[in-house]
Coordinates of C-alpha atoms in Angstrom, one line a residue:
Chain A
M1473 CA 93.5 128.0 81.4
I1474 CA 90.5 127.0 82.7
T1475 CA 87.5 125.4 81.2
F1476 CA 84.3 124.2 81.7
Q1477 CA 81.9 121.9 79.2
N1478 CA 78.7 121.2 80.3
V1479 CA 79.4 120.6 83.7
S1480 CA 76.1 119.0 86.0
K1481 CA 75.9 118.0 89.3
S1482 CA 73.1 116.9 91.6
Y1483 CA 73.9 115.7 94.9
G1484 CA 70.5 112.7 94.9
R1485 CA 68.0 114.8 93.1
K1486 CA 68.6 118.1 94.1
L1487 CA 71.2 119.4 90.6
V1488 CA 73.6 121.2 92.0
L1489 CA 75.4 122.7 88.7
D1490 CA 72.9 122.9 85.0
N1491 CA 75.2 122.5 82.2
L1492 CA 77.9 124.8 82.9
S1493 CA 80.1 126.3 80.5
F1494 CA 82.5 129.0 81.3
E1495 CA 85.9 130.4 80.9
I1496 CA 88.3 131.7 83.0
K1497 CA 91.6 133.2 81.9
E1498 CA 95.1 133.2 82.1
G1499 CA 96.4 135.6 84.8
Q1500 CA 93.1 136.4 86.1
F1501 CA 90.9 136.9 89.9
V1502 CA 87.7 135.7 89.0
I1503 CA 85.2 135.5 91.8
L1504 CA 82.7 132.6 91.9
I1505 CA 79.4 134.8 94.0
G1506 CA 76.0 133.7 94.6
P1507 CA 73.5 133.3 97.0
S1508 CA 74.2 130.4 99.3
G1509 CA 73.4 127.1 97.4
C1510 CA 73.5 128.2 94.0
G1511 CA 76.8 125.6 93.4
K1512 CA 79.8 128.7 93.8
T1513 CA 81.6 126.3 96.6
T1514 CA 80.8 122.9 94.4
T1515 CA 82.4 125.0 91.0
L1516 CA 85.6 126.2 92.8
K1517 CA 85.6 122.2 94.2
M1518 CA 85.9 120.1 90.6
I1519 CA 88.5 122.4 89.3
N1520 CA 91.3 120.3 91.5
R1521 CA 88.8 117.1 92.1
L1522 CA 87.1 116.9 95.1
V1523 CA 84.2 117.2 93.6
K1524 CA 83.3 114.7 90.2
P1525 CA 81.5 116.2 88.3
D1526 CA 78.5 113.8 86.5
S1527 CA 78.3 114.7 83.2
G1528 CA 80.7 118.1 81.4
E1529 CA 84.6 118.0 81.3
I1530 CA 86.7 120.6 83.0
Y1531 CA 90.3 121.6 81.0
I1532 CA 93.0 123.0 82.5
N1533 CA 95.6 123.5 80.0
G1534 CA 93.5 121.8 77.8
I1535 CA 94.1 119.0 79.4
N1536 CA 91.6 117.1 81.0
I1537 CA 91.3 116.9 84.8
M1538 CA 89.5 113.5 84.7
E1539 CA 92.7 111.7 82.8
Q1540 CA 95.3 113.0 85.3
N1541 CA 96.2 111.7 88.3
P1542 CA 94.5 113.7 91.4
V1543 CA 96.7 113.9 93.8
E1544 CA 99.2 115.1 91.1
L1545 CA 96.6 117.6 90.1
R1546 CA 96.4 118.7 93.4
R1547 CA 99.8 119.4 94.5
G1548 CA 99.9 121.9 90.7
I1549 CA 97.2 123.5 92.1
G1550 CA 97.3 126.0 95.4
Y1551 CA 94.3 125.9 97.8
V1552 CA 93.1 127.7 100.6
I1553 CA 89.4 127.5 102.8
Q1554 CA 87.7 129.3 105.5
Q1555 CA 88.9 129.4 109.0
I1556 CA 90.9 125.8 109.9
G1557 CA 92.9 124.8 107.2
L1558 CA 96.1 124.9 108.8
F1559 CA 97.5 122.1 110.4
P1560 CA 97.5 122.5 114.0
N1561 CA 99.8 119.7 114.5
M1562 CA 102.8 121.8 112.5
T1563 CA 104.6 124.7 113.2
V1564 CA 103.8 127.7 110.0
E1565 CA 106.9 126.6 108.2
Q1566 CA 105.9 123.0 108.9
N1567 CA 102.6 124.3 107.7
I1568 CA 104.2 126.2 104.6
S1569 CA 106.3 123.7 103.1
V1570 CA 104.1 120.8 103.2
V1571 CA 103.3 121.2 99.1
P1572 CA 106.9 121.9 98.8
K1573 CA 108.1 118.5 100.1
L1574 CA 105.7 116.4 99.0
L1575 CA 106.8 117.3 96.2
K1576 CA 110.3 116.3 97.3
Y1577 CA 112.1 120.3 96.5
P1578 CA 115.5 119.8 98.7
K1579 CA 115.6 121.5 102.4
E1580 CA 117.8 124.3 100.9
R1581 CA 114.7 125.3 98.5
W1582 CA 111.9 124.8 100.7
Q1583 CA 113.5 127.0 103.4
S1584 CA 114.5 129.5 101.3
I1585 CA 110.4 129.6 100.1
V1586 CA 109.3 129.7 103.9
R1587 CA 111.3 133.0 104.5
E1588 CA 110.9 134.4 101.1
L1589 CA 106.4 134.0 101.4
L1590 CA 106.8 135.4 105.3
E1591 CA 109.5 138.1 104.2
M1592 CA 105.9 139.2 101.9
V1593 CA 103.3 139.3 104.7
N1594 CA 106.0 140.8 107.3
M1595 CA 105.9 138.5 109.3
P1596 CA 109.6 137.6 110.1
Y1597 CA 110.5 134.1 110.1
E1598 CA 112.3 134.0 112.7
E1599 CA 108.9 135.4 114.8
Y1600 CA 106.8 133.4 113.3
A1601 CA 108.2 130.2 111.7
H1602 CA 108.3 128.1 115.0
K1603 CA 105.2 128.9 115.8
Y1604 CA 102.3 127.2 116.5
P1605 CA 98.1 127.8 114.5
S1606 CA 97.0 127.9 118.1
E1607 CA 99.8 130.6 118.7
L1608 CA 98.5 133.1 115.8
S1609 CA 95.9 135.5 115.1
G1610 CA 93.4 134.2 113.1
G1611 CA 94.2 137.3 110.3
Q1612 CA 98.2 135.8 111.0
Q1613 CA 96.4 132.4 110.3
Q1614 CA 95.0 133.0 107.7
R1615 CA 97.7 134.3 105.7
I1616 CA 100.1 131.9 106.4
G1617 CA 96.5 130.2 105.2
V1618 CA 97.8 131.3 101.5
L1619 CA 100.9 131.3 101.8
R1620 CA 101.0 127.7 102.3
A1621 CA 98.0 127.3 98.6
L1622 CA 101.6 129.5 97.1
A1623 CA 104.4 127.6 98.5
A1624 CA 104.8 125.2 95.5
S1625 CA 104.3 128.6 93.1
P1626 CA 101.2 127.1 92.1
P1627 CA 99.6 129.0 88.4
I1628 CA 96.2 128.7 89.8
V1629 CA 95.3 129.2 93.1
L1630 CA 91.4 128.1 94.8
M1631 CA 90.3 130.4 97.9
D1632 CA 87.3 128.9 99.3
E1633 CA 85.4 132.1 100.3
P1634 CA 88.7 132.1 102.9
F1635 CA 88.3 135.6 104.7
G1636 CA 85.0 135.4 105.8
A1637 CA 85.3 134.7 109.3
L1638 CA 87.4 137.7 110.1
D1639 CA 86.9 140.8 111.8
P1640 CA 86.4 143.1 108.9
I1641 CA 89.4 145.3 109.1
T1642 CA 92.0 142.1 109.5
R1643 CA 89.6 141.2 105.9
D1644 CA 90.5 144.5 103.9
A1645 CA 94.3 143.5 104.8
L1646 CA 94.4 140.6 103.4
Q1647 CA 92.5 141.6 100.3
E1648 CA 95.1 144.5 99.8
E1649 CA 98.0 141.2 100.8
V1650 CA 95.6 139.5 98.1
K1651 CA 95.1 141.6 95.5
K1652 CA 99.3 142.8 95.4
L1653 CA 100.5 138.8 95.6
Q1654 CA 98.1 138.6 92.5
K1655 CA 99.9 141.0 90.9
K1656 CA 103.0 140.6 91.7
L1657 CA 103.0 136.8 91.3
K1658 CA 101.1 136.8 88.3
K1659 CA 98.2 134.0 89.7
T1660 CA 95.3 133.1 88.5
I1661 CA 92.9 132.5 91.4
V1662 CA 89.1 131.5 91.5
F1663 CA 88.0 132.9 94.8
V1664 CA 84.3 131.7 96.2
T1665 CA 82.5 134.0 98.3
H1666 CA 79.1 135.7 99.2
D1667 CA 80.1 139.4 99.9
M1668 CA 79.7 141.6 96.6
E1669 CA 81.8 143.9 98.2
E1670 CA 84.4 141.8 98.6
A1671 CA 84.2 140.3 94.9
L1672 CA 83.4 144.6 93.3
R1673 CA 87.1 144.9 95.1
L1674 CA 89.3 142.2 93.9
A1675 CA 87.6 140.6 90.9
D1676 CA 88.9 141.2 87.0
T1677 CA 86.1 138.9 86.3
I1678 CA 82.8 138.4 88.9
V1679 CA 81.1 135.2 87.6
F1680 CA 77.6 135.8 89.2
M1681 CA 75.9 132.6 90.2
D1682 CA 72.2 130.9 91.0
N1683 CA 70.2 127.7 91.1
G1684 CA 73.6 125.6 90.0
R1685 CA 73.3 129.1 86.6
I1686 CA 75.6 131.9 85.7
L1687 CA 73.7 134.6 85.2
Q1688 CA 76.3 137.1 84.3
M1689 CA 79.8 136.6 83.9
A1690 CA 82.0 139.7 83.5
S1691 CA 83.5 142.5 85.0
P1692 CA 82.5 144.5 88.0
E1693 CA 82.7 147.5 86.1
E1694 CA 80.2 146.5 83.8
M1695 CA 78.4 144.0 86.6
L1696 CA 77.5 147.6 88.0
R1697 CA 76.6 149.0 85.0
N1698 CA 74.2 146.2 84.0
P1699 CA 73.0 143.4 85.9
A1700 CA 71.6 141.4 84.6
S1701 CA 68.8 140.2 86.8
D1702 CA 66.7 141.0 89.8
I1703 CA 68.9 138.8 92.2
I1704 CA 72.0 140.2 90.8
K1705 CA 70.8 144.1 90.9
E1706 CA 70.1 142.9 95.1
F1707 CA 73.4 141.5 95.5
M1708 CA 74.8 144.5 94.0
G1709 CA 72.7 146.7 96.8
R1710 CA 74.2 149.8 97.8
H1711 CA 76.8 149.9 95.0
I1712 CA 75.0 149.6 92.7
N1713 CA 73.4 153.8 92.3
S1714 CA 75.6 156.0 91.8
R1715 CA 74.4 158.8 94.0
G1716 CA 77.1 161.5 94.9
P1717 CA 78.1 162.0 98.5
A1718 CA 75.6 164.1 99.5
E1719 CA 73.4 161.6 98.7
L1720 CA 74.9 158.8 100.9
Y1721 CA 72.6 157.7 104.7
V1722 CA 74.3 156.2 107.5
E1723 CA 73.7 153.1 106.3
D1724 CA 75.7 153.1 103.1
V1725 CA 78.7 153.8 104.6
M1726 CA 78.2 151.7 108.3
R1727 CA 80.4 148.4 108.4
T1728 CA 78.3 145.6 109.9
R1729 CA 80.2 142.9 111.4
V1730 CA 80.9 144.3 115.0
L1731 CA 82.0 142.5 118.0
K1732 CA 79.5 142.7 120.6
V1733 CA 78.9 141.3 123.2
P1734 CA 76.2 140.5 126.0
K1735 CA 76.5 143.0 129.6
T1736 CA 77.4 140.1 131.5
L1737 CA 80.5 138.8 129.7
K1738 CA 83.0 138.0 132.2
V1739 CA 86.1 140.3 131.3
L1740 CA 88.7 137.8 130.5
E1741 CA 86.2 135.5 127.9
C1742 CA 85.5 139.1 126.6
L1743 CA 89.5 139.9 126.3
D1744 CA 89.6 136.1 123.9
R1745 CA 87.0 138.1 121.8
M1746 CA 88.8 141.2 121.3
D1747 CA 91.8 139.2 120.8
R1748 CA 90.6 136.6 118.0
W1749 CA 89.1 139.5 116.3
E1750 CA 91.7 141.9 116.9
V1751 CA 89.9 144.6 118.2
N1752 CA 91.0 147.2 121.3
S1753 CA 87.4 148.2 121.6
V1754 CA 83.7 145.9 121.9
I1755 CA 80.1 147.0 122.1
V1756 CA 78.1 146.1 125.1
L1757 CA 75.0 145.6 125.0
N1758 CA 71.9 144.9 127.4
E1759 CA 69.8 142.1 127.8
D1760 CA 67.6 143.4 125.6
D1761 CA 69.7 143.4 122.8
T1762 CA 70.2 147.0 122.9
Y1763 CA 73.3 149.4 123.0
A1764 CA 75.0 149.9 126.5
G1765 CA 77.8 150.7 125.4
T1766 CA 81.4 150.4 124.2
V1767 CA 84.9 149.5 126.9
Q1768 CA 88.4 150.1 125.4
L1769 CA 91.2 147.4 125.4
E1770 CA 92.5 150.2 128.4
A1771 CA 90.1 150.4 130.3
I1772 CA 89.9 147.1 130.4
Q1773 CA 93.0 146.9 131.4
E1774 CA 93.2 149.6 133.9
H1775 CA 90.4 148.2 135.7
G1776 CA 89.0 145.0 134.8
K1777 CA 88.9 142.8 137.6
V1778 CA 89.1 138.9 137.0
G1779 CA 85.3 137.7 137.3
H1780 CA 83.9 140.9 136.6
E1781 CA 81.2 141.3 134.5
I1782 CA 82.1 143.5 131.5
G1783 CA 79.4 145.8 132.0
E1784 CA 80.7 147.4 134.4
L1785 CA 83.1 149.3 132.6
V1786 CA 80.9 149.9 130.2
S1787 CA 81.4 153.6 128.9
Q1788 CA 78.8 156.1 127.2
D1789 CA 81.8 158.9 125.7
T1790 CA 81.7 157.2 122.5
P1791 CA 78.6 158.4 119.6
T1792 CA 75.7 157.0 117.9
V1793 CA 74.3 158.0 115.7
S1794 CA 70.8 156.9 112.9
R1795 CA 71.8 154.8 110.5
Q1796 CA 69.0 157.1 109.1
C1797 CA 71.5 160.4 109.6
K1798 CA 73.1 161.3 107.0
A1799 CA 77.0 161.0 106.2
Q1800 CA 77.9 164.3 105.2
E1801 CA 76.8 165.2 108.9
V1802 CA 78.3 162.0 110.1
L1803 CA 81.4 163.2 108.5
D1804 CA 82.4 166.1 111.0
Q1805 CA 81.2 164.7 114.1
L1806 CA 83.5 161.7 113.5
L1807 CA 86.5 164.3 112.5
D1808 CA 86.2 166.5 115.5
S1809 CA 85.5 163.4 117.9
P1810 CA 88.5 162.1 119.6
Y1811 CA 86.8 159.1 118.9
K1812 CA 88.0 156.6 115.4
Y1813 CA 84.4 155.6 116.0
L1814 CA 81.2 155.8 115.8
V1815 CA 78.4 153.4 116.4
V1816 CA 75.0 153.4 114.4
L1817 CA 71.5 152.3 116.4
N1818 CA 68.8 151.4 114.3
D1819 CA 65.3 153.4 115.5
D1820 CA 64.8 150.4 118.5
R1821 CA 68.1 151.4 120.0
T1822 CA 70.0 148.3 118.6
V1823 CA 72.9 148.1 116.9
A1824 CA 73.3 148.2 112.8
G1825 CA 77.5 149.1 113.1
L1826 CA 80.0 151.0 113.7
I1827 CA 81.5 153.8 111.0
T1828 CA 85.1 154.4 111.3
R1829 CA 87.4 157.1 109.7
T1830 CA 88.7 154.1 107.0
S1831 CA 85.1 152.9 106.3
L1832 CA 83.4 156.8 106.3
T1833 CA 86.4 157.6 103.7
K1834 CA 85.9 153.9 101.7
A1835 CA 82.2 154.7 100.7
I1836 CA 82.2 158.7 100.0
G1837 CA 85.5 157.3 97.7
E1838 CA 83.8 154.6 96.1
A1839 CA 80.5 157.4 95.7
L1840 CA 83.6 160.0 93.8
W1841 CA 85.1 157.4 91.1
G1842 CA 83.4 154.5 91.4
A1843 CA 83.4 151.1 93.2
K1844 CA 86.9 149.9 92.1
S1845 CA 89.7 151.9 94.1
Chain B
M1314 CA 106.3 86.4 161.3
N1315 CA 105.7 89.4 159.8
F1316 CA 104.6 91.0 156.7
I1317 CA 108.5 92.6 156.5
E1318 CA 110.1 89.2 157.7
F1319 CA 108.0 87.1 155.0
V1320 CA 109.2 89.8 152.4
G1321 CA 112.7 89.4 153.1
R1322 CA 112.5 85.3 152.8
N1323 CA 109.8 85.1 149.4
R1324 CA 112.3 87.9 147.6
A1325 CA 113.1 85.5 144.9
V1326 CA 109.2 84.4 144.6
I1327 CA 108.3 87.7 144.9
L1328 CA 110.8 88.9 142.6
S1329 CA 109.9 85.8 140.0
S1330 CA 106.3 86.8 139.9
L1331 CA 107.0 90.2 140.1
A1332 CA 108.5 89.5 136.7
Q1333 CA 106.6 87.6 135.0
H1334 CA 103.4 89.3 135.2
I1335 CA 105.2 92.5 133.9
Y1336 CA 105.8 90.2 131.0
L1337 CA 102.4 89.4 130.8
V1338 CA 100.8 92.6 131.1
C1339 CA 103.6 93.9 128.5
I1340 CA 103.6 91.3 126.0
S1341 CA 99.2 91.2 125.6
V1342 CA 99.3 95.0 125.7
F1343 CA 101.7 95.4 122.9
A1344 CA 99.8 93.0 120.7
G1345 CA 96.8 94.9 121.9
I1346 CA 98.8 98.0 120.4
L1347 CA 99.2 95.5 117.4
V1348 CA 95.9 94.8 116.9
S1349 CA 93.9 97.8 117.5
I1350 CA 95.7 100.4 116.3
P1351 CA 95.4 98.7 112.3
A1352 CA 91.7 97.7 113.3
G1353 CA 91.3 101.4 114.4
I1354 CA 92.2 102.9 111.0
L1355 CA 90.7 100.4 109.4
L1356 CA 86.8 101.7 111.1
S1357 CA 87.5 105.4 110.4
R1358 CA 87.2 104.5 107.3
H1359 CA 84.6 102.3 107.6
K1360 CA 82.5 104.1 109.7
K1361 CA 79.0 102.5 108.7
A1362 CA 80.9 98.7 109.7
A1363 CA 82.6 100.8 112.9
E1364 CA 79.9 101.4 114.6
K1365 CA 78.7 97.8 114.7
I1366 CA 81.7 96.2 115.1
L1367 CA 82.7 98.3 118.3
A1368 CA 79.5 96.9 119.9
V1369 CA 80.3 93.6 118.6
V1370 CA 83.7 93.7 120.4
G1371 CA 82.5 95.6 123.5
I1372 CA 80.9 92.3 124.4
V1373 CA 83.0 90.5 123.9
Q1374 CA 84.7 92.5 126.7
T1375 CA 82.0 92.0 129.0
I1376 CA 82.2 87.6 129.1
P1377 CA 84.3 87.5 132.5
G1378 CA 87.5 87.3 132.8
L1379 CA 87.4 83.3 134.4
V1380 CA 84.9 82.4 131.0
M1381 CA 87.4 83.6 129.1
L1382 CA 90.4 81.8 130.7
G1383 CA 87.9 78.4 130.7
I1384 CA 87.6 78.7 127.5
A1385 CA 91.9 79.7 126.1
L1386 CA 92.3 76.5 128.8
L1387 CA 90.1 74.6 126.4
L1388 CA 91.6 75.9 122.9
F1389 CA 95.6 76.2 123.9
G1390 CA 95.9 74.1 127.5
V1391 CA 97.8 75.4 131.2
G1392 CA 100.6 78.1 130.8
N1393 CA 101.3 81.0 128.8
T1394 CA 99.9 81.5 125.5
P1395 CA 95.8 81.5 126.8
A1396 CA 96.6 83.7 129.3
L1397 CA 98.4 85.6 126.8
V1398 CA 95.3 85.1 124.3
V1399 CA 93.3 86.0 127.0
L1400 CA 94.7 89.1 128.3
S1401 CA 95.5 90.2 124.5
V1402 CA 92.0 90.7 123.6
Y1403 CA 90.6 92.9 126.6
S1404 CA 93.3 95.1 125.8
I1405 CA 92.2 95.3 122.3
L1406 CA 89.0 97.5 123.2
P1407 CA 90.0 100.1 125.3
I1408 CA 93.0 101.0 122.3
L1409 CA 90.4 100.4 119.3
R1410 CA 88.1 102.8 120.6
N1411 CA 90.3 105.6 121.2
T1412 CA 91.4 105.2 118.2
Y1413 CA 88.5 105.4 116.1
T1414 CA 87.2 108.3 118.2
G1415 CA 90.5 109.8 118.1
L1416 CA 91.1 109.6 114.5
T1417 CA 87.7 110.9 113.5
E1418 CA 87.5 113.6 115.7
V1419 CA 89.7 115.7 113.3
Q1420 CA 88.2 118.2 111.7
L1421 CA 86.7 117.4 108.6
G1422 CA 87.9 120.7 107.2
L1423 CA 91.7 119.6 107.9
I1424 CA 91.5 116.3 106.2
E1425 CA 89.6 118.3 103.3
A1426 CA 92.7 121.3 103.4
G1427 CA 95.0 117.1 102.9
Y1428 CA 93.7 116.1 100.5
G1429 CA 93.0 119.5 98.0
I1430 CA 96.5 120.6 99.3
G1431 CA 97.5 116.9 97.4
M1432 CA 97.9 114.1 99.7
T1433 CA 97.5 111.4 99.1
S1434 CA 95.2 109.4 101.9
S1435 CA 98.7 107.0 103.2
Q1436 CA 99.7 110.8 104.1
L1437 CA 96.8 112.4 105.4
L1438 CA 96.9 109.7 107.7
F1439 CA 100.2 109.8 109.1
K1440 CA 101.4 113.6 108.6
V1441 CA 98.0 115.3 110.4
Q1442 CA 95.6 112.4 111.7
L1443 CA 97.7 110.2 113.4
P1444 CA 99.5 112.6 115.1
L1445 CA 96.3 114.5 115.3
A1446 CA 94.8 111.3 117.7
L1447 CA 98.2 110.4 118.8
P1448 CA 97.5 111.6 122.7
S1449 CA 93.8 110.1 122.4
I1450 CA 95.9 106.8 121.2
I1451 CA 98.2 106.7 124.1
S1452 CA 95.1 107.2 126.5
G1453 CA 93.3 104.1 125.5
I1454 CA 96.9 102.1 125.9
R1455 CA 97.3 103.7 129.2
I1456 CA 93.4 101.8 130.4
S1457 CA 94.4 98.9 128.6
T1458 CA 97.6 98.5 130.9
V1459 CA 96.2 99.5 133.9
Y1460 CA 93.1 97.4 133.1
I1461 CA 95.5 94.2 132.4
V1462 CA 98.2 94.6 135.4
S1463 CA 95.0 93.6 137.5
W1464 CA 93.0 91.1 134.9
A1465 CA 96.5 89.3 135.1
A1466 CA 95.8 88.5 137.7
L1467 CA 93.4 85.6 137.1
A1468 CA 96.3 84.4 134.6
A1469 CA 97.4 82.8 137.5
L1470 CA 94.8 80.7 137.8
I1471 CA 95.7 78.7 134.0
G1472 CA 99.1 77.9 135.2
A1473 CA 100.3 81.4 133.4
G1474 CA 102.3 82.5 137.3
G1475 CA 102.6 86.3 138.0
L1476 CA 101.3 88.3 141.0
G1477 CA 98.2 86.4 141.2
D1478 CA 100.1 83.3 141.6
L1479 CA 101.5 84.7 146.3
I1480 CA 97.2 85.9 146.1
W1481 CA 95.8 82.4 145.2
T1482 CA 98.1 80.5 147.1
G1483 CA 97.3 83.4 150.4
L1484 CA 93.5 82.7 148.9
S1485 CA 93.3 79.2 149.2
T1486 CA 95.7 78.6 152.4
Y1487 CA 94.9 81.5 154.7
N1488 CA 97.9 83.3 154.7
T1489 CA 97.4 87.6 153.9
N1490 CA 101.8 87.8 154.3
F1491 CA 100.5 85.8 150.4
I1492 CA 97.5 87.9 149.1
L1493 CA 99.4 90.8 150.3
A1494 CA 102.9 90.3 149.0
G1495 CA 100.8 89.9 146.0
A1496 CA 98.7 92.4 145.9
I1497 CA 100.9 95.5 146.8
P1498 CA 102.9 95.5 144.2
S1499 CA 100.3 94.9 141.8
A1500 CA 98.9 98.0 143.0
I1501 CA 102.3 99.8 142.5
L1502 CA 102.5 97.8 138.9
A1503 CA 99.6 99.7 137.9
F1504 CA 100.4 103.1 139.2
L1505 CA 103.8 102.9 137.8
F1506 CA 102.4 102.3 133.8
S1507 CA 99.8 104.6 134.6
G1508 CA 101.7 107.8 135.6
L1509 CA 104.8 106.5 132.6
I1510 CA 102.6 106.6 130.1
G1511 CA 101.0 109.8 131.4
A1512 CA 104.2 111.6 130.5
V1513 CA 104.7 110.0 127.5
Q1514 CA 100.9 111.0 126.2
R1515 CA 102.3 115.0 127.7
L1516 CA 105.4 114.4 125.1
A1517 CA 103.4 113.0 122.6
T1518 CA 100.8 115.1 122.3
P1519 CA 101.8 117.9 119.2
R1520 CA 102.9 121.9 121.0
G1521 CA 99.6 123.5 118.7
L1522 CA 97.5 120.8 120.4
R1523 CA 98.5 121.5 123.8
E1524 CA 97.3 124.8 126.3
V1525 CA 96.8 127.6 124.1
K1526 CA 98.9 130.9 125.4
H1527 CA 98.8 133.8 123.0
D1528 CA 101.9 136.0 123.9
E1529 CA 101.0 139.2 122.2

């Protein structure tokens, strides 16, 4: 469906794409991954002509895209970008209906599209259609970003690190939704990420790039089993060894993207960040970045005073564990305790991450049945 | 004769000067808008040239009003025309600069998103860039207008009339009443215009850009 033939591109003297040739089949979820500067985003943006190749050809369904009108080409390809892709001056409905309107769909048609799409992600039309992006949480905004890309039912959707800025829990949920949508709507999706976990979870085919070349293009299973080079092995990290659950350590199962705030942060600012991350508890750090404790949303709601520092509300009740602990021991602790998570500390008492019931279950599941759910 | 009596007796003259003053301000700001918004759009697409052009326009702005009026007098003679030309030139810079900054401050991600989903550059301009730049543009118009209300008082010197007529008459005859009858209305006029345009600006700010609130 999408074919790259000997595509090269340089910025100044730096060669970003080096004679790239590959093919993406219809209905596949393809993930471009690799270290930063490997050319994955450049490759993606060439598909909708936001970046022009220096040499080589790109075909979509056998048609050379350089011979197509770029505006028409782009209207037939969904596009989701990281973070701020939504137009802040337009409501949710206006944002989703941008492309249908550009394509001059009649009003009834685009309105029913907006309704249907919002329903698909469980955001009722009546409640959300007339809100502005600034009135939504980060996760909701990016859901709308995805819907906008789907609105004119393009056969191809491009996604440029769409979930990079979201917190882990929201990201998990959105990945799940996108995977479901793709299966249901049978889109060809080209997706850029630098997160191997995301790639293993979503992709039918992973394209691993480095220095403007493809090092390996394979299914997640194949890549896990036979990584073609050391860089890929390194990227796969903990996913690659199919260790049994008995050999899992805390550091293998923790989440590393967690909301940490300094003790001196004001209560309101802290609430604001928690809202943006869509979390109801937060890890508080001392001045030297060591772990001070946690604060629950309820504690802020009950005792928080405007203008006071969050440090005053810190509780030390949440259990902590060392990252070298066995996951097995932690499981018991997590199941027995009333807490929904444990804080993982490094040897110097800085925070390494969090273990939640979900992250632990997932890691054990992967260890038992392989990485792909 | 006190000021109140003076106003009562010269009501007709004061009102007609006021009307002429408003006329001068409106026409020249309007001309300024017509020139500077398209010019601002053009500059926002040629950023390298833009800085130089804005610098040149900035220099023109620093030429004293009297000098400009003198030049205009030589070129266009006496009356409304030279005054309108000079005032229009003065009204350009604030609007031009604010249009330019408003447009160039639109986040690059949004522009990329716009092109990426298939907007043409004019669709992007009218649906995204201009609505987002509008508050800044209107604030430029507000600055210009307040500015021109005071500059227009000078226009009386080359026979364009307006409240300046009363002020200059007062100054040359040591008549405080005349000065006040020109100065007070022009001060009020500046306040009114500023308030009015401020209100328009609030209305024109897209709702999504106003104060962020979460109702969850």
